[in-house]
Short mmCIF file of N, CA and C in Angstrom, two decimals:
data_model
loop_
_atom_site.label_atom_id
_atom_site.label_comp_id
_atom_site.label_asym_id
_atom_site.label_seq_id
_atom_site.Cartn_x
_atom_site.Cartn_y
_atom_site.Cartn_z
N MET A 263 -11.93 -27.35 14.53
CA MET A 263 -10.68 -26.71 14.15
C MET A 263 -10.51 -25.42 14.94
N ARG A 264 -9.28 -25.12 15.32
CA ARG A 264 -8.98 -23.88 16.04
C ARG A 264 -9.24 -22.68 15.14
N ILE A 265 -9.63 -21.55 15.72
CA ILE A 265 -9.95 -20.36 14.93
C ILE A 265 -8.73 -19.82 14.22
N ASP A 266 -7.55 -19.86 14.84
CA ASP A 266 -6.37 -19.34 14.15
C ASP A 266 -6.02 -20.20 12.94
N LYS A 267 -6.18 -21.49 13.07
CA LYS A 267 -5.91 -22.40 11.95
C LYS A 267 -6.96 -22.22 10.86
N TYR A 268 -8.21 -22.00 11.25
CA TYR A 268 -9.28 -21.78 10.27
C TYR A 268 -9.03 -20.51 9.46
N LEU A 269 -8.66 -19.42 10.13
CA LEU A 269 -8.41 -18.16 9.44
C LEU A 269 -7.21 -18.27 8.50
N TRP A 270 -6.22 -19.04 8.88
CA TRP A 270 -5.06 -19.27 8.02
C TRP A 270 -5.46 -20.13 6.82
N SER A 271 -6.23 -21.19 7.07
CA SER A 271 -6.58 -22.11 5.98
C SER A 271 -7.57 -21.51 5.00
N THR A 272 -8.38 -20.53 5.42
CA THR A 272 -9.30 -19.86 4.49
C THR A 272 -8.70 -18.55 3.97
N ARG A 273 -7.42 -18.36 4.15
CA ARG A 273 -6.64 -17.28 3.55
C ARG A 273 -7.00 -15.88 4.03
N TYR A 274 -7.45 -15.75 5.28
CA TYR A 274 -7.62 -14.41 5.83
C TYR A 274 -6.28 -13.87 6.29
N TYR A 275 -5.37 -14.76 6.70
CA TYR A 275 -4.04 -14.36 7.11
C TYR A 275 -3.00 -15.21 6.39
N LYS A 276 -1.85 -14.59 6.13
CA LYS A 276 -0.79 -15.24 5.35
C LYS A 276 -0.14 -16.38 6.13
N THR A 277 0.05 -16.19 7.43
CA THR A 277 0.64 -17.23 8.26
C THR A 277 -0.25 -17.49 9.47
N ARG A 278 -0.06 -18.65 10.05
CA ARG A 278 -0.85 -19.00 11.23
C ARG A 278 -0.42 -18.16 12.42
N ASN A 279 0.84 -17.80 12.46
CA ASN A 279 1.33 -16.97 13.55
C ASN A 279 0.67 -15.59 13.55
N ILE A 280 0.48 -15.01 12.38
CA ILE A 280 -0.20 -13.71 12.28
C ILE A 280 -1.66 -13.85 12.74
N ALA A 281 -2.30 -14.95 12.38
CA ALA A 281 -3.68 -15.19 12.81
C ALA A 281 -3.75 -15.33 14.34
N THR A 282 -2.78 -16.00 14.92
CA THR A 282 -2.73 -16.16 16.38
C THR A 282 -2.56 -14.82 17.07
N GLU A 283 -1.67 -13.98 16.52
CA GLU A 283 -1.46 -12.64 17.10
C GLU A 283 -2.73 -11.80 17.01
N ALA A 284 -3.46 -11.90 15.91
CA ALA A 284 -4.71 -11.15 15.77
C ALA A 284 -5.72 -11.58 16.84
N CYS A 285 -5.77 -12.86 17.12
CA CYS A 285 -6.67 -13.36 18.17
C CYS A 285 -6.26 -12.81 19.54
N LYS A 286 -4.97 -12.82 19.81
CA LYS A 286 -4.48 -12.33 21.10
C LYS A 286 -4.74 -10.85 21.28
N LYS A 287 -4.73 -10.08 20.20
CA LYS A 287 -4.99 -8.65 20.27
C LYS A 287 -6.47 -8.32 20.34
N GLY A 288 -7.34 -9.32 20.18
CA GLY A 288 -8.78 -9.09 20.28
C GLY A 288 -9.42 -8.67 18.97
N HIS A 289 -8.78 -8.96 17.84
CA HIS A 289 -9.33 -8.56 16.54
C HIS A 289 -10.31 -9.59 15.99
N ILE A 290 -10.45 -10.73 16.64
CA ILE A 290 -11.32 -11.80 16.15
C ILE A 290 -12.45 -12.00 17.15
N ARG A 291 -13.69 -12.03 16.62
CA ARG A 291 -14.86 -12.30 17.47
C ARG A 291 -15.68 -13.42 16.83
N ILE A 292 -16.14 -14.33 17.66
CA ILE A 292 -17.05 -15.38 17.21
C ILE A 292 -18.34 -15.21 18.00
N ASN A 293 -19.45 -15.06 17.27
CA ASN A 293 -20.76 -14.84 17.90
C ASN A 293 -20.69 -13.71 18.93
N GLU A 294 -20.08 -12.59 18.52
CA GLU A 294 -19.96 -11.36 19.31
C GLU A 294 -19.10 -11.50 20.56
N GLN A 295 -18.26 -12.53 20.65
CA GLN A 295 -17.37 -12.68 21.80
C GLN A 295 -15.92 -12.71 21.32
N VAL A 296 -15.07 -11.94 21.98
CA VAL A 296 -13.65 -11.96 21.66
C VAL A 296 -13.10 -13.33 22.08
N VAL A 297 -12.27 -13.92 21.21
CA VAL A 297 -11.84 -15.29 21.45
C VAL A 297 -10.33 -15.42 21.49
N LYS A 298 -9.89 -16.51 22.11
CA LYS A 298 -8.48 -16.88 22.13
C LYS A 298 -8.17 -17.69 20.87
N PRO A 299 -6.90 -17.83 20.52
CA PRO A 299 -6.54 -18.58 19.31
C PRO A 299 -6.96 -20.05 19.36
N SER A 300 -7.10 -20.62 20.54
CA SER A 300 -7.42 -22.04 20.66
C SER A 300 -8.92 -22.33 20.60
N ARG A 301 -9.74 -21.30 20.49
CA ARG A 301 -11.20 -21.49 20.44
C ARG A 301 -11.59 -22.30 19.22
N GLU A 302 -12.40 -23.32 19.41
CA GLU A 302 -12.86 -24.16 18.30
C GLU A 302 -13.93 -23.42 17.51
N VAL A 303 -13.92 -23.60 16.19
CA VAL A 303 -14.90 -22.99 15.32
C VAL A 303 -15.75 -24.10 14.72
N TYR A 304 -17.06 -23.84 14.63
CA TYR A 304 -18.01 -24.84 14.13
C TYR A 304 -18.83 -24.24 13.00
N PRO A 305 -19.43 -25.09 12.17
CA PRO A 305 -20.30 -24.56 11.11
C PRO A 305 -21.43 -23.71 11.70
N LEU A 306 -21.81 -22.68 10.96
CA LEU A 306 -22.85 -21.70 11.32
C LEU A 306 -22.42 -20.71 12.39
N ASP A 307 -21.14 -20.70 12.78
CA ASP A 307 -20.63 -19.65 13.66
C ASP A 307 -20.50 -18.36 12.86
N LYS A 308 -20.81 -17.24 13.50
CA LYS A 308 -20.64 -15.93 12.87
C LYS A 308 -19.32 -15.34 13.37
N VAL A 309 -18.42 -15.06 12.43
CA VAL A 309 -17.08 -14.59 12.76
C VAL A 309 -16.88 -13.18 12.23
N VAL A 310 -16.27 -12.31 13.05
CA VAL A 310 -15.92 -10.96 12.64
C VAL A 310 -14.41 -10.82 12.79
N VAL A 311 -13.74 -10.43 11.69
CA VAL A 311 -12.29 -10.26 11.68
C VAL A 311 -11.99 -8.80 11.38
N ARG A 312 -11.28 -8.13 12.29
CA ARG A 312 -10.88 -6.73 12.07
C ARG A 312 -9.49 -6.74 11.45
N LYS A 313 -9.43 -6.28 10.19
CA LYS A 313 -8.16 -6.30 9.46
C LYS A 313 -8.12 -5.09 8.54
N ASN A 314 -7.05 -4.31 8.59
CA ASN A 314 -6.89 -3.11 7.78
C ASN A 314 -8.05 -2.12 7.95
N GLN A 315 -8.48 -1.92 9.18
CA GLN A 315 -9.57 -1.02 9.56
C GLN A 315 -10.90 -1.40 8.92
N ILE A 316 -11.07 -2.65 8.55
CA ILE A 316 -12.33 -3.15 8.01
C ILE A 316 -12.76 -4.34 8.87
N ASN A 317 -14.04 -4.37 9.24
CA ASN A 317 -14.59 -5.52 9.95
C ASN A 317 -15.18 -6.49 8.93
N TYR A 318 -14.44 -7.55 8.63
CA TYR A 318 -14.92 -8.58 7.72
C TYR A 318 -15.83 -9.51 8.49
N GLU A 319 -17.04 -9.70 8.01
CA GLU A 319 -18.00 -10.59 8.67
C GLU A 319 -18.28 -11.76 7.75
N PHE A 320 -18.31 -12.97 8.32
CA PHE A 320 -18.64 -14.15 7.53
C PHE A 320 -19.21 -15.23 8.42
N THR A 321 -19.89 -16.16 7.79
CA THR A 321 -20.46 -17.31 8.47
C THR A 321 -19.71 -18.56 8.04
N VAL A 322 -19.34 -19.38 8.98
CA VAL A 322 -18.62 -20.62 8.69
C VAL A 322 -19.61 -21.63 8.12
N LEU A 323 -19.32 -22.14 6.92
CA LEU A 323 -20.17 -23.16 6.30
C LEU A 323 -19.65 -24.56 6.52
N ASP A 324 -18.33 -24.71 6.45
CA ASP A 324 -17.71 -26.03 6.60
C ASP A 324 -16.28 -25.84 7.10
N ILE A 325 -15.68 -26.90 7.55
CA ILE A 325 -14.31 -26.86 8.06
C ILE A 325 -13.39 -27.53 7.04
N PRO A 326 -12.37 -26.82 6.53
CA PRO A 326 -11.45 -27.44 5.57
C PRO A 326 -10.48 -28.41 6.25
N GLU A 327 -9.98 -29.35 5.48
CA GLU A 327 -9.00 -30.30 6.01
C GLU A 327 -7.66 -29.61 6.24
N SER A 328 -7.26 -28.75 5.29
CA SER A 328 -6.01 -28.00 5.40
C SER A 328 -6.19 -26.70 4.60
N ARG A 329 -5.10 -25.98 4.38
CA ARG A 329 -5.18 -24.70 3.65
C ARG A 329 -5.71 -24.94 2.25
N VAL A 330 -6.66 -24.08 1.84
CA VAL A 330 -7.32 -24.27 0.55
C VAL A 330 -6.90 -23.19 -0.43
N GLY A 331 -7.10 -23.45 -1.71
CA GLY A 331 -6.80 -22.48 -2.75
C GLY A 331 -7.78 -21.32 -2.70
N ALA A 332 -7.38 -20.20 -3.28
CA ALA A 332 -8.19 -18.98 -3.23
C ALA A 332 -9.55 -19.17 -3.89
N LYS A 333 -9.62 -20.00 -4.92
CA LYS A 333 -10.89 -20.21 -5.62
C LYS A 333 -11.85 -21.07 -4.81
N LEU A 334 -11.33 -21.85 -3.88
CA LEU A 334 -12.17 -22.77 -3.10
C LEU A 334 -12.61 -22.20 -1.75
N VAL A 335 -12.19 -21.01 -1.41
CA VAL A 335 -12.48 -20.44 -0.10
C VAL A 335 -13.98 -20.28 0.13
N ASP A 336 -14.73 -19.91 -0.92
CA ASP A 336 -16.17 -19.66 -0.75
C ASP A 336 -16.97 -20.91 -0.41
N ILE A 337 -16.39 -22.08 -0.56
CA ILE A 337 -17.06 -23.32 -0.16
C ILE A 337 -17.15 -23.39 1.36
N TYR A 338 -16.17 -22.81 2.05
CA TYR A 338 -16.06 -22.96 3.50
C TYR A 338 -16.60 -21.78 4.30
N ARG A 339 -16.93 -20.68 3.63
CA ARG A 339 -17.47 -19.53 4.35
C ARG A 339 -18.41 -18.73 3.45
N LYS A 340 -19.35 -18.02 4.10
CA LYS A 340 -20.26 -17.14 3.37
C LYS A 340 -19.98 -15.72 3.85
N ASP A 341 -19.52 -14.87 2.94
CA ASP A 341 -19.14 -13.50 3.28
C ASP A 341 -20.39 -12.64 3.46
N THR A 342 -20.52 -11.99 4.62
CA THR A 342 -21.65 -11.11 4.90
C THR A 342 -21.18 -9.69 5.25
N THR A 343 -19.98 -9.32 4.81
CA THR A 343 -19.43 -8.00 5.10
C THR A 343 -20.27 -6.93 4.40
N PRO A 344 -20.76 -5.92 5.15
CA PRO A 344 -21.56 -4.87 4.50
C PRO A 344 -20.69 -4.00 3.59
N LYS A 345 -21.31 -3.45 2.55
CA LYS A 345 -20.60 -2.60 1.59
C LYS A 345 -20.07 -1.32 2.25
N GLU A 346 -20.75 -0.82 3.28
CA GLU A 346 -20.34 0.41 3.93
C GLU A 346 -18.94 0.32 4.51
N ALA A 347 -18.53 -0.88 4.93
CA ALA A 347 -17.20 -1.05 5.50
C ALA A 347 -16.12 -0.72 4.48
N PHE A 348 -16.32 -1.14 3.24
CA PHE A 348 -15.33 -0.87 2.19
C PHE A 348 -15.40 0.58 1.74
N GLU A 349 -16.60 1.17 1.70
CA GLU A 349 -16.75 2.56 1.30
C GLU A 349 -16.07 3.50 2.30
N HIS A 350 -16.18 3.17 3.57
CA HIS A 350 -15.53 3.98 4.61
C HIS A 350 -14.01 3.95 4.41
N ASN A 351 -13.46 2.80 4.06
CA ASN A 351 -12.02 2.67 3.83
C ASN A 351 -11.58 3.50 2.63
N GLU A 352 -12.40 3.55 1.58
CA GLU A 352 -12.09 4.37 0.40
C GLU A 352 -12.05 5.85 0.77
N LEU A 353 -12.97 6.29 1.60
CA LEU A 353 -12.99 7.69 2.03
C LEU A 353 -11.73 8.03 2.82
N LEU A 354 -11.28 7.12 3.67
CA LEU A 354 -10.06 7.35 4.42
C LEU A 354 -8.87 7.48 3.49
N LYS A 355 -8.84 6.65 2.45
CA LYS A 355 -7.75 6.67 1.49
C LYS A 355 -7.68 8.02 0.77
N PHE A 356 -8.85 8.54 0.36
CA PHE A 356 -8.88 9.82 -0.34
C PHE A 356 -8.48 10.97 0.58
N SER A 357 -8.88 10.92 1.84
CA SER A 357 -8.57 12.01 2.75
C SER A 357 -7.08 12.07 3.04
N LYS A 358 -6.39 10.93 3.01
CA LYS A 358 -4.95 10.93 3.30
C LYS A 358 -4.14 11.45 2.13
N ASP A 359 -4.64 11.31 0.90
CA ASP A 359 -3.88 11.72 -0.28
C ASP A 359 -3.60 13.22 -0.30
N TYR A 360 -4.55 14.03 0.11
CA TYR A 360 -4.44 15.47 -0.07
C TYR A 360 -4.02 16.20 1.19
N TYR A 361 -3.90 15.52 2.28
CA TYR A 361 -3.61 16.19 3.53
C TYR A 361 -2.16 15.97 3.92
N ARG A 362 -1.47 17.06 4.21
CA ARG A 362 -0.08 16.97 4.64
C ARG A 362 0.10 17.94 5.80
N LYS A 363 0.57 17.44 6.92
CA LYS A 363 0.73 18.28 8.10
C LYS A 363 1.86 19.29 7.90
N LYS A 364 1.69 20.44 8.49
CA LYS A 364 2.70 21.49 8.41
C LYS A 364 3.94 21.05 9.19
N GLY A 365 5.09 21.29 8.60
CA GLY A 365 6.34 20.95 9.28
C GLY A 365 6.74 19.50 9.15
N THR A 366 6.24 18.80 8.13
CA THR A 366 6.59 17.38 7.97
C THR A 366 7.79 17.20 7.06
N GLY A 367 8.59 18.23 6.90
CA GLY A 367 9.80 18.08 6.10
C GLY A 367 9.73 18.86 4.80
N ARG A 368 10.65 18.54 3.94
CA ARG A 368 10.74 19.25 2.66
C ARG A 368 9.53 18.95 1.80
N PRO A 369 9.17 19.91 0.92
CA PRO A 369 8.07 19.64 -0.01
C PRO A 369 8.46 18.56 -1.00
N THR A 370 7.50 17.78 -1.41
CA THR A 370 7.76 16.79 -2.45
C THR A 370 7.88 17.50 -3.79
N LYS A 371 8.28 16.76 -4.80
CA LYS A 371 8.42 17.34 -6.13
C LYS A 371 7.09 17.92 -6.62
N LYS A 372 6.01 17.19 -6.35
CA LYS A 372 4.69 17.67 -6.75
C LYS A 372 4.33 18.94 -5.99
N ASP A 373 4.60 18.94 -4.68
CA ASP A 373 4.33 20.15 -3.89
C ASP A 373 5.10 21.34 -4.45
N ARG A 374 6.35 21.12 -4.79
CA ARG A 374 7.19 22.20 -5.31
C ARG A 374 6.63 22.76 -6.61
N ARG A 375 6.18 21.89 -7.49
CA ARG A 375 5.59 22.34 -8.75
C ARG A 375 4.31 23.13 -8.50
N ASP A 376 3.50 22.68 -7.55
CA ASP A 376 2.28 23.41 -7.21
C ASP A 376 2.61 24.81 -6.68
N ILE A 377 3.63 24.90 -5.84
CA ILE A 377 4.03 26.20 -5.28
C ILE A 377 4.53 27.11 -6.40
N ASP A 378 5.38 26.57 -7.29
CA ASP A 378 5.90 27.36 -8.40
C ASP A 378 4.77 27.83 -9.31
N GLY A 379 3.82 26.95 -9.58
CA GLY A 379 2.68 27.32 -10.42
C GLY A 379 1.85 28.42 -9.79
N TYR A 380 1.69 28.37 -8.49
CA TYR A 380 0.93 29.39 -7.76
C TYR A 380 1.64 30.73 -7.81
N LEU A 381 2.95 30.70 -7.60
CA LEU A 381 3.72 31.95 -7.61
C LEU A 381 3.77 32.57 -9.01
N ASP A 382 3.84 31.72 -10.05
CA ASP A 382 3.86 32.22 -11.43
C ASP A 382 2.53 32.91 -11.79
N GLU A 383 1.42 32.36 -11.28
CA GLU A 383 0.11 32.94 -11.56
C GLU A 383 -0.01 34.33 -10.93
N GLU A 384 0.54 34.50 -9.72
CA GLU A 384 0.47 35.80 -9.03
C GLU A 384 1.32 36.85 -9.73
N ALA A 385 2.47 36.42 -10.30
CA ALA A 385 3.40 37.36 -10.93
C ALA A 385 2.79 37.94 -12.21
N GLU A 386 1.92 37.23 -12.86
CA GLU A 386 1.33 37.69 -14.12
C GLU A 386 0.30 38.73 -13.95
#
């Protein structure tokens, strides 16, 4: 089975076209080699998928006939993604929440309340 079709059928991507684009951009590696969408995938291949700044790693166990349900995906692949990949993504999420560049427009409602609270504390 083609790698783009495999990624679509095991629900890594919503459409086959998105899976094909990911292959063309070099986000998919099989056995440490960047692959084209037409590359055949076989059992025991090690696949790395870069998606949402996380490198998902898995081993192909079997080839599905067609797209499978979410509960049946683990029959066809063994997930070997390290926990550190997800922890790094959580840290990025927290760092973006509190950081706002200067000059990015009007303050949000929350920013305005924080400013008012700060000014009220100084006046007292």
